[in-house]
Coordinates of C-alpha atoms and ligand atoms in Angstrom, one line a residue:
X306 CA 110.1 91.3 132.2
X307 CA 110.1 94.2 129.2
X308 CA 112.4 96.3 128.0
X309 CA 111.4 99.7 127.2
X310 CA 113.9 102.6 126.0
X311 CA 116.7 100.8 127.1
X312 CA 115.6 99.4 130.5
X313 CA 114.7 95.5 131.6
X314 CA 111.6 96.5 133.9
X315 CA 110.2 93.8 136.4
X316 CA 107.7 95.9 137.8
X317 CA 104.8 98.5 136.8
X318 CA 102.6 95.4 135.2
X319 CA 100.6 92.9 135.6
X320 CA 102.3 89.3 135.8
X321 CA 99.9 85.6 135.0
X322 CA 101.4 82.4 135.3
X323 CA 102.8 80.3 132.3
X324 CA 102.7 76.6 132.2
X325 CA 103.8 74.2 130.1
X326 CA 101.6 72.7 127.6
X327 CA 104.0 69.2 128.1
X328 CA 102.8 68.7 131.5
X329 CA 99.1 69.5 132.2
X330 CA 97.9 66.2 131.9
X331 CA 99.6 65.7 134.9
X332 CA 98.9 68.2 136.9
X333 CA 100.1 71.9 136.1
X334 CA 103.9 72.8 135.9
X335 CA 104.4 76.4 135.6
X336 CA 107.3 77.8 133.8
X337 CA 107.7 81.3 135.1
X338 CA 105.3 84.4 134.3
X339 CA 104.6 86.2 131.9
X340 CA 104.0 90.8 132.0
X341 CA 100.5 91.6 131.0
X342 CA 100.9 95.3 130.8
X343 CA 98.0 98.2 130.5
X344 CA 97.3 101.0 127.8
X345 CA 100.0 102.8 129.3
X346 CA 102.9 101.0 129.2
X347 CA 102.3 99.5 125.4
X348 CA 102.3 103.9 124.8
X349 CA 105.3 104.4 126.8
X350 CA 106.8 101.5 124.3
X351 CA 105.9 103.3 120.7
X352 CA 107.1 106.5 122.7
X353 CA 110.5 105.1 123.2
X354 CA 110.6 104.1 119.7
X355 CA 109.6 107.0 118.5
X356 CA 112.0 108.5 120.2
X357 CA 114.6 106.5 118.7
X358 CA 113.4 107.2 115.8
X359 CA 113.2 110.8 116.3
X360 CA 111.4 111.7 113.0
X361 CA 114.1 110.0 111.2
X362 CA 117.1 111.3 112.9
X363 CA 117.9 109.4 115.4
X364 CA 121.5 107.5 116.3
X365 CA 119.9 104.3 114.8
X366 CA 118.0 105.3 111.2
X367 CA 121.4 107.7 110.2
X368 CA 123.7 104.9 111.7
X369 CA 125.9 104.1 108.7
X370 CA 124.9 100.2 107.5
X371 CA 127.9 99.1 108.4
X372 CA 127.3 99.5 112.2
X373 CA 123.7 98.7 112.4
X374 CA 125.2 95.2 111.0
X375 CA 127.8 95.3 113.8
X376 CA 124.7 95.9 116.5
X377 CA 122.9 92.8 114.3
X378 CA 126.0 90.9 114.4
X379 CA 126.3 91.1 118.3
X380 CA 122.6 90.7 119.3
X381 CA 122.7 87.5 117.1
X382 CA 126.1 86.2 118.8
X383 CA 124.6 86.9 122.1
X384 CA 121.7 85.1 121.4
X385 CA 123.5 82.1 120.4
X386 CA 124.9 81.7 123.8
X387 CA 121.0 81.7 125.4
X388 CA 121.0 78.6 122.3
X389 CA 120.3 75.7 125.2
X390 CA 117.8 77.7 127.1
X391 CA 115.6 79.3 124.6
X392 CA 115.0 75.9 122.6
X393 CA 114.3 74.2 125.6
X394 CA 111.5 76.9 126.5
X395 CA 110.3 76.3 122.9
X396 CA 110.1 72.9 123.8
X397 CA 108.3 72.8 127.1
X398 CA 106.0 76.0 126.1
X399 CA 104.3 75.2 123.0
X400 CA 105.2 71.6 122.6
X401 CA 107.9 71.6 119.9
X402 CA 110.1 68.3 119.7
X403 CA 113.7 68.9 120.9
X404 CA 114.4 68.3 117.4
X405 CA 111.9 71.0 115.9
X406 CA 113.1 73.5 118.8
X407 CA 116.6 73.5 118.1
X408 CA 115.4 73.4 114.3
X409 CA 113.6 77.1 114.6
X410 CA 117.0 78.5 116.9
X411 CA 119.6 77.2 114.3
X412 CA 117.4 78.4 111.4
X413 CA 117.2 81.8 113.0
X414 CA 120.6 82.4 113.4
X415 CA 121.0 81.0 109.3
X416 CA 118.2 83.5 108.4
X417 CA 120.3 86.4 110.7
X418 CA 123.0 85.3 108.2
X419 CA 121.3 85.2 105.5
X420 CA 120.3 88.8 105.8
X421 CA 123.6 90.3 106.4
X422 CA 124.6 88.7 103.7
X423 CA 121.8 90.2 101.5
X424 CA 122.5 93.6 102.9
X425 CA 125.5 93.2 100.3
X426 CA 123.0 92.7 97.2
X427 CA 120.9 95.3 98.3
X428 CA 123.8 98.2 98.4
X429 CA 124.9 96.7 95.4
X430 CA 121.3 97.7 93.6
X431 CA 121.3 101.4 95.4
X432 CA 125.3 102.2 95.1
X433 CA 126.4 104.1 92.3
X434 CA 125.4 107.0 90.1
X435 CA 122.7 105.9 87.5
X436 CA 122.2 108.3 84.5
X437 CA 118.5 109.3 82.3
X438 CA 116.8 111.3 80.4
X439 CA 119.4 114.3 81.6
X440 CA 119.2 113.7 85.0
X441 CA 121.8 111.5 86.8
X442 CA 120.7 109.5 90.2
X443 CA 122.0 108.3 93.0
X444 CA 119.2 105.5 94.6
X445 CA 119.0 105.2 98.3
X446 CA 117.0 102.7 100.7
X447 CA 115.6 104.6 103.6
X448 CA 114.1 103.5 106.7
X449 CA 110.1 103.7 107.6
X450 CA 109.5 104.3 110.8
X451 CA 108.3 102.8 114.0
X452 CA 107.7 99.2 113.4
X453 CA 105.1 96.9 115.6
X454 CA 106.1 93.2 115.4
X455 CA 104.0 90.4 116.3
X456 CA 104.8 87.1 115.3
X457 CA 102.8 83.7 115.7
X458 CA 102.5 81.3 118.6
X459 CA 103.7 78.3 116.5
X460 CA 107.2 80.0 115.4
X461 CA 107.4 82.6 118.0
X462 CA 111.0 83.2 117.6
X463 CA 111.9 82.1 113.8
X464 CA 108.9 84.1 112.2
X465 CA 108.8 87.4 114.4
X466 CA 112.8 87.7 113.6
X467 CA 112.0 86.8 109.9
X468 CA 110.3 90.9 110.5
X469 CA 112.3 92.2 113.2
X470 CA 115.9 91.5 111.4
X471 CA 115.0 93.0 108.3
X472 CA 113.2 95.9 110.1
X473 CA 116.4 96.5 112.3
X474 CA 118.7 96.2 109.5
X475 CA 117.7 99.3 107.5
X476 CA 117.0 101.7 110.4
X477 CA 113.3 101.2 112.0
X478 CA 113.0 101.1 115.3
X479 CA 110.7 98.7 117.1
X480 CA 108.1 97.6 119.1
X481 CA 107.3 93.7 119.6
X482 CA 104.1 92.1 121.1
X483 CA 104.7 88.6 121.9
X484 CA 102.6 86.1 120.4
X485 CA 99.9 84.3 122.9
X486 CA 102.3 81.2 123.4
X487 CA 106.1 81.1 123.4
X488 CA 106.6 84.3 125.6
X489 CA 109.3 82.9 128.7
X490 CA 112.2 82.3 125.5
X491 CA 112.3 86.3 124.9
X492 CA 113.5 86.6 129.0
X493 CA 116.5 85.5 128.3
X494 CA 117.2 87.7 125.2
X495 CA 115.8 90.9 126.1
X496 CA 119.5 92.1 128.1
X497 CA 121.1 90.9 124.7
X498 CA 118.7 93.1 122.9
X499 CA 120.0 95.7 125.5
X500 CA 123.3 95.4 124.8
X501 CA 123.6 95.0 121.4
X502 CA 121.4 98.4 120.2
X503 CA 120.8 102.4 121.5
X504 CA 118.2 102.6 123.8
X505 CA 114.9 102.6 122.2
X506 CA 115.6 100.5 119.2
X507 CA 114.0 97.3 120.6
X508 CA 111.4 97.4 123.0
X509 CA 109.6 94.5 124.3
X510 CA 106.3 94.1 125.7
X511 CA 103.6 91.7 126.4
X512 CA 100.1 91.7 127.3
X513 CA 96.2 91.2 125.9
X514 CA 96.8 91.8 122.2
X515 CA 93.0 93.0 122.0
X516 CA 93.1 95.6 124.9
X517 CA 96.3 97.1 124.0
X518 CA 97.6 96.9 120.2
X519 CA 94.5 99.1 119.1
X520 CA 94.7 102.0 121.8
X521 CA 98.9 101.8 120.9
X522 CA 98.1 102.1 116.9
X523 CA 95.3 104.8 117.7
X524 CA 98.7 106.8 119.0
X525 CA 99.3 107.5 115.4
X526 CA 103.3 107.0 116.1
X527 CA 102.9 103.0 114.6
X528 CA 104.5 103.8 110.9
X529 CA 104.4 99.6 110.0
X530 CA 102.6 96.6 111.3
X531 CA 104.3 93.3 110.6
X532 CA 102.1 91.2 111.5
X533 CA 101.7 87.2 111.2
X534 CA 98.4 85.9 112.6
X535 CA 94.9 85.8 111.4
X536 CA 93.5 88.3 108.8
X537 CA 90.7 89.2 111.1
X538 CA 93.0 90.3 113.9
X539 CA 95.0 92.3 110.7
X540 CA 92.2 94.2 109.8
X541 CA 91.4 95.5 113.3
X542 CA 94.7 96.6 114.1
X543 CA 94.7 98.4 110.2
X544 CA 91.7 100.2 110.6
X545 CA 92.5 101.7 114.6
X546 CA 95.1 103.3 112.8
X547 CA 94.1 107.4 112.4
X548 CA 96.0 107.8 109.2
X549 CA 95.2 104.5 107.7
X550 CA 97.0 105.5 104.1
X551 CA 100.3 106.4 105.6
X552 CA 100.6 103.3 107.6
X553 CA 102.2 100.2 106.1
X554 CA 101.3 96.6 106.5
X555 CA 103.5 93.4 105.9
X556 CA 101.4 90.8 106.8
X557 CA 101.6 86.7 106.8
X558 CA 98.1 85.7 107.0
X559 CA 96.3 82.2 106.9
X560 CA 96.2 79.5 104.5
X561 CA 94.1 76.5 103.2
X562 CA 96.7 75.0 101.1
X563 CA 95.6 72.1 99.3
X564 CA 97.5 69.1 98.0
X565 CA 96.5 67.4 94.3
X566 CA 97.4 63.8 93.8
X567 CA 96.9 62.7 90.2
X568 CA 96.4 59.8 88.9
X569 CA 100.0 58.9 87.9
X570 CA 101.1 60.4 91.2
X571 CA 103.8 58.0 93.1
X572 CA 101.5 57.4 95.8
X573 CA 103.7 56.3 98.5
X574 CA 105.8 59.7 97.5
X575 CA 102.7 61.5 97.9
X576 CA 101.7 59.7 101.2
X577 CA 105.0 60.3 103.3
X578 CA 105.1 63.9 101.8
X579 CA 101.1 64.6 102.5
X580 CA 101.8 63.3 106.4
X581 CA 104.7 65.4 106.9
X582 CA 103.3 68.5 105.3
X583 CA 99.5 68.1 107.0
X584 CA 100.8 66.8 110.7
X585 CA 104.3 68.1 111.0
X586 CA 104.1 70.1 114.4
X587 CA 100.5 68.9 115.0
X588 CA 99.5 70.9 111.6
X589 CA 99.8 74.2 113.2
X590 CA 101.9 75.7 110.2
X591 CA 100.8 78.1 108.0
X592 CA 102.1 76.3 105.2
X593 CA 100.6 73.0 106.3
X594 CA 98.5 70.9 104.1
X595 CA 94.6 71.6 105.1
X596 CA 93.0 69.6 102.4
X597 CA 94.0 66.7 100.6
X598 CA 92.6 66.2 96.7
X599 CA 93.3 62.9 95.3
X600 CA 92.1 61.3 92.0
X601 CA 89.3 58.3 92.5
X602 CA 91.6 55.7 90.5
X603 CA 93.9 56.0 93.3
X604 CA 92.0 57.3 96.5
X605 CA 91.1 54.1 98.0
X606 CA 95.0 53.3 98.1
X607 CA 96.3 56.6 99.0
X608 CA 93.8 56.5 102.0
X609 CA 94.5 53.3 103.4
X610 CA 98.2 54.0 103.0
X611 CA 97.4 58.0 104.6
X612 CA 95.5 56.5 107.7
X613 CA 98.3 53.1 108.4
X614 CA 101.3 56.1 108.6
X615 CA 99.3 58.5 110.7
X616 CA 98.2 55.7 113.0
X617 CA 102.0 54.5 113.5
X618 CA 103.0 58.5 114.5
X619 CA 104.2 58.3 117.8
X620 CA 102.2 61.0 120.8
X621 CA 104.1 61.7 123.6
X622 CA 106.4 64.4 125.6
X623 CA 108.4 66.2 123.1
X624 CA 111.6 65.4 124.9
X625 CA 110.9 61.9 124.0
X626 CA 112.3 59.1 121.3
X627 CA 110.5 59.2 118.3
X628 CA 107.7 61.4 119.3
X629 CA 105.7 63.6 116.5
X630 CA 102.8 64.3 117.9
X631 CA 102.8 66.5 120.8
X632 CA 100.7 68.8 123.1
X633 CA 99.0 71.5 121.8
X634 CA 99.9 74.9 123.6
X635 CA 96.2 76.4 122.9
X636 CA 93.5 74.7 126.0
X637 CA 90.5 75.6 123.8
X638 CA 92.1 73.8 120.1
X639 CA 91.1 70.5 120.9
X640 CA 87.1 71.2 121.4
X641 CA 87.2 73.3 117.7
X642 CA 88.8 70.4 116.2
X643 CA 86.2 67.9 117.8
X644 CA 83.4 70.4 116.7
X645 CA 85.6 70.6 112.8
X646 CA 84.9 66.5 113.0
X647 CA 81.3 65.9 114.0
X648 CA 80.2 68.8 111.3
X649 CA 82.1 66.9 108.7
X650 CA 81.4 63.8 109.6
X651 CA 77.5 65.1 110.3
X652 CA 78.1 65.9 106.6
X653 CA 78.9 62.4 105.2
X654 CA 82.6 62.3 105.8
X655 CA 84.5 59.2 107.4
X656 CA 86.7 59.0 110.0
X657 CA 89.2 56.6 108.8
X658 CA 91.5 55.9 112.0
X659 CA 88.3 56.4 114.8
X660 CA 90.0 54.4 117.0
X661 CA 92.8 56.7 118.1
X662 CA 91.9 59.7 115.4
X663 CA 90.4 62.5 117.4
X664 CA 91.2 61.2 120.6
X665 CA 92.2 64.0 123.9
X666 CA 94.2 62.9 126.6
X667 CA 95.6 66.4 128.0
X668 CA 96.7 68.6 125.3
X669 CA 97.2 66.0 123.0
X670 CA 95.1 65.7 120.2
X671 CA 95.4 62.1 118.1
X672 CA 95.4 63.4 114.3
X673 CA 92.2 62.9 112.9
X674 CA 91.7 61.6 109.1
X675 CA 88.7 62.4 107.6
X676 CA 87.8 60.8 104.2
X677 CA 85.1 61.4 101.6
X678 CA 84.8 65.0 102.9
X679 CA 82.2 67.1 101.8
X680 CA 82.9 70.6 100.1
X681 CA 80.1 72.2 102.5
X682 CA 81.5 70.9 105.8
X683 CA 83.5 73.8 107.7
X684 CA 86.9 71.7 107.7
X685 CA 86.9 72.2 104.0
X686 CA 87.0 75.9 104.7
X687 CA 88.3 76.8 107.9
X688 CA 91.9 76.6 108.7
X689 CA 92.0 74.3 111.1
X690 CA 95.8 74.8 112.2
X691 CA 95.6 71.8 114.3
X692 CA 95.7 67.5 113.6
X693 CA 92.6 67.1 111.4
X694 CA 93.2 66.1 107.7
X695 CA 90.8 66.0 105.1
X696 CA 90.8 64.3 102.0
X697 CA 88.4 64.6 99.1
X698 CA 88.4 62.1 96.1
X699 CA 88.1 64.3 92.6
X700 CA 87.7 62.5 89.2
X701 CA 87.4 66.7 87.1
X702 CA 90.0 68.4 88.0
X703 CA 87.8 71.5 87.1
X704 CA 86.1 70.5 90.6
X705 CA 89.8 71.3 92.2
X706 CA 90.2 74.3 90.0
X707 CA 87.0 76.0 91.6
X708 CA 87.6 75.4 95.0
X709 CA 91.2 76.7 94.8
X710 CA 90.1 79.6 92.8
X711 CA 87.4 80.5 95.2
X712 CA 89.0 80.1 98.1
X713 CA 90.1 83.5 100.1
X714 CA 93.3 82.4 100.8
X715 CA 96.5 82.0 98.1
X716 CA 99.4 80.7 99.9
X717 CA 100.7 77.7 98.6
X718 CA 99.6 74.2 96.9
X719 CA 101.4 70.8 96.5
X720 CA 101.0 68.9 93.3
X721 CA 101.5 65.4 93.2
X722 CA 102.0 63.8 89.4
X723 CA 104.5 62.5 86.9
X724 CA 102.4 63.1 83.7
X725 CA 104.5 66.4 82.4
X726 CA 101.9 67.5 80.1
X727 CA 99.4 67.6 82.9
X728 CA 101.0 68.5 85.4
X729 CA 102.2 71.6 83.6
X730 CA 98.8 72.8 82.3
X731 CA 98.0 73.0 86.2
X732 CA 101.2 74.5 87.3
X733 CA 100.3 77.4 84.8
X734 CA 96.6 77.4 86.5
X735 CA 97.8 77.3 90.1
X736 CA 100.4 79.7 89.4
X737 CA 97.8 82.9 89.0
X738 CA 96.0 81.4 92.4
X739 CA 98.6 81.0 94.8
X740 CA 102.8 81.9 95.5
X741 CA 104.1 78.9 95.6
X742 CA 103.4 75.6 94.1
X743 CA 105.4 72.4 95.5
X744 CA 105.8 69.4 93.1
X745 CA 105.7 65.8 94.0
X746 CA 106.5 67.6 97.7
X747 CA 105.0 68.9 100.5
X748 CA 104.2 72.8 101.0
X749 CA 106.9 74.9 103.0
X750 CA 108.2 78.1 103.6
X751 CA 111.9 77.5 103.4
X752 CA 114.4 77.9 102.3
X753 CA 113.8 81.0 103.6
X754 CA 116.0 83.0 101.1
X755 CA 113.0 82.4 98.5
X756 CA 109.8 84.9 98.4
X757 CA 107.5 83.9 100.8
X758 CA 103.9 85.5 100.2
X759 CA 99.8 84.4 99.1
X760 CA 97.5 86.1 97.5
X761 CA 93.8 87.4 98.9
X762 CA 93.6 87.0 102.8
X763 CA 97.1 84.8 103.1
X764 CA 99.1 87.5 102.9
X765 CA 100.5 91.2 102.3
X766 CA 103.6 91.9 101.2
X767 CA 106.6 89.8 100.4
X768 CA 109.1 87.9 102.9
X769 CA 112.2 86.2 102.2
X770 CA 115.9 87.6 102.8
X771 CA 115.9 89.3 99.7
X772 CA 112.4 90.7 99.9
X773 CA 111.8 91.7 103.6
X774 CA 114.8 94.3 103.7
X775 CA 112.8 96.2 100.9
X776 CA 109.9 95.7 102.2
X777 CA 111.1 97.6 105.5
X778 CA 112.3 99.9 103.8
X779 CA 111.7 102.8 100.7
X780 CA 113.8 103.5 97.7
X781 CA 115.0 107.1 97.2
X782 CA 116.9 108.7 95.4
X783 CA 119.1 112.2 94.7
X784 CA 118.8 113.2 91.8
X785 CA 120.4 116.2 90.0
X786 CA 120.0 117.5 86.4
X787 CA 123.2 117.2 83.7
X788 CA 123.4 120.6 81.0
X789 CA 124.2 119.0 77.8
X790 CA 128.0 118.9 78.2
X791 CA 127.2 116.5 80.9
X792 CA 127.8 119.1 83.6
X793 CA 125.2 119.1 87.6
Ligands
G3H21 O1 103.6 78.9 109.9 C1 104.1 79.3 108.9 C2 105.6 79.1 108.8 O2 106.2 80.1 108.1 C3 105.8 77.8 108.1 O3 107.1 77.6 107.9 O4 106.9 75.8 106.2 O5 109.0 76.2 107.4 O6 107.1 75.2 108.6 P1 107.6 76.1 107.5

């Protein structure tokens, strides 16, 4: 179903089926269906929220803080009753372990938290009268506008919340486009959403992001895109918008992080952190590892170590014991990664574990390690997002440098090392080339209460707790002038 201006609709849309990814090996199980709505409906959506909006009068944007907390506070205690439900559709729709599923709920709520808490800081910095130059201030965060939120498929509740929250906390109202996978766990929370805010505030839609988010931005009434998916998809939804320069974007873009293991690095450290970080949910993270650098002294050993832990990752069901390695939602993943192996391997690279590493059987996709990996194959460029690792012996670290710096993307990098002399002449290089450098551990986003960002094509804007609520939203301030004997 959606909810639009107030009201759970099951009808005046398109519905297609949704199965899960778990099962199609054995023959299709469908989970429920999903609304694919028109042109239409997507408008009637920004027109409720501009309508809650109401140019910046609405009940929501001049609610006092303290009760747009109280409508947060309720929408995230309603949500934790749907807990069971909406990690097992995480489970059986994308292919998240029960252990990962319940990980994005539970971090949610902590993030929910988190924010609230911040809320605090943040009228800290703004409360008060501040006094300069004659003129004495009061500083004020103010809402934006009509917010679109589309999160990603592979944290389709914990990364669209890490924008909606913030968003609903300082006064914007909303429209959110599901993701392409993990759709059936918003059912469940849409009469929460409902209940907890005025009608209007939330509204939630789905349907073909190409034949709907561009007419809906064309509307003009789309004030911010948050947006985390590919910068390609980005720049067509920036540029359909008619007044480009008044229209904000906070966007979470992709990544090619690369891991450096120097020579002194603790190689089985670097190992168990450098499988985690490249195959943790099948790779499909932003922040995953996509390319693994390792000094020639030590390559030969990190390999063979790399390849014997990946081949002992278990594949299965996602429900079951010890299982890592799961389906992958997307039907069309595993033939790109294929194609991402035979060019690099067409290219001189190795694969390392060929006698599982590549290997389809349904969705699942057996991780792939690719050694020896040339710098003109396309899985030393391309995100893969998916169970493919390369790895690239270096013996110049100027040969890292260059590729890092010439990369489009800036997210993160992981450096592996216990030389402090060395490894600080690189942290001071990677630190003007990407947001967040990870030493002697894997790249990650969380905590999530830290700044969360990339440079070039990873990324626009800042998220984090502490960031995201002023990102959604712009200081002000009133300000009035003092005569000399301090008088307004
Ligand atoms: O896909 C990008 C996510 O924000 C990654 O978060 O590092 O906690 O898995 P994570």
């Amino acid at each position: 179903r959606i909810l639009i201006g107030g009201e759970i609709r099951d009808k005046g849309f398109d519905s297609i089926p949704v199965f899960s990814t778990c099962h199609r090996e054995s023959g299709e199980v469908q989970l429920g269906t999903t609304p694919h709505v028109s042109v239409e409906v997507i408008k009637e959506a920004v027109d409720a929220a501009s309508k809650a909006w109401a140019r910046g009068l609405g009940e929501w944007p001049s609610a006092r803080m303290e009760d747009r907390i109280q409508g947060v506070i309720k929408f995230r205690n309603g949500m934790l009753e749907e807990r069971e439900l909406i990690c097992r559709l995480l489970m059986w729709e994308i292919g998240k372990t029960w252990a990962d599923a319940q990980g994005e709920f539970d971090r949610t709520i902590q993030y929910i938290d988190d924010t609230v808490n911040e809320v605090k800081n943040l009228d800290r910095e703004s409360s008060g009268f501040k006094f300069s130059g004659g003129v004495m201030a009061q500083i004020r965060r103010a809402p934006l506008g009509v917010t679109l939120c589309m999160g990603p498929f592979n944290y389709p509740l914990n990364e669209t919340f890490t924008t909606l929250i913030p968003a609903l906390i300082m006064g914007n109202t909303v429209v959110v486009k599901l993701a392409r996978y993990g759709q059936l766990l918003w059912e469940p929370l849409l009469k929460v959403f409902k209940d907890s805010f005025p009608a209007g505030v939330v509204n939630v839609i789905n349907g073909q992001g190409r034949d709907i988010v561009g007419p809906a931005v064309q509307t003009g009434k789309i004030d911010v895109l948050a947006f985390i998916g590919s910068s390609k998809v980005a720049n067509q939804i920036k540029v359909a918008h008619p007044r480009p320069s008044s229209f904000r974007s906070i966007l979470s873009l992709e990544a090619k992080n690369p891991a450096i293991i120097m020579e002194e690095a603790n190689i089985d450290l670097a190992v168990a952190e450098c499988v985690r970080g490249s195959l943790s949910f099948n790779g499909q993270r932003c922040t995953a590892l996509k390319m693994i650098f390792v000094h020639k002294k030590i390559a030969k050993e990190f390999t063979e170590k790399f390849v014997q832990k990946v081949n002992g990752l278990v594949a299965g069901l996602p429900w079951e014991p010890g299982v890592s390695i799961t389906p992958l939602p997307d039907v069309n993943k595993a033939a790109y990664l294929t194609g991402l192996i035979e060019d690099a391997v067409s290219k001189g690279a190795v694969l390392c574990n060929p006698e599982r590493g590549g290997k389809v059987v349904g969705q699942l996709f057996f991780p792939a390690v690719l050694a020896n990996v040339s710098l003109d194959s396309r899985v030393a460029h391309e995100e893969q997002f998916g169970p493919v690792v390369p790895i690239r012996e270096f013996e110049d670290m100027q040969e890292v440098e260059e590729y890092i710096i010439n990369s489009p993307y800036g997210n993160q990098a992981s450096l592996f090392g216990e030389d402090p002399e060395k490894m600080g002449e690189m942290i001071d290089h990677l630190s003007n080339q990407v947001c967040r450098i990870n030493i002697n551990s894997q790249c990650q986003r969380g905590p999530d209460v830290y700044p969360f960002t990339g440079r070039k094509n990873s990324a626009e804007g800042t998220l984090s707790v502490f960031d995201a609520l002023r990102a959604f939203s712009i200081r002000c301030m009133v300000a009035a002038k003092q005569d000399a004997n301090g008088k307004q």
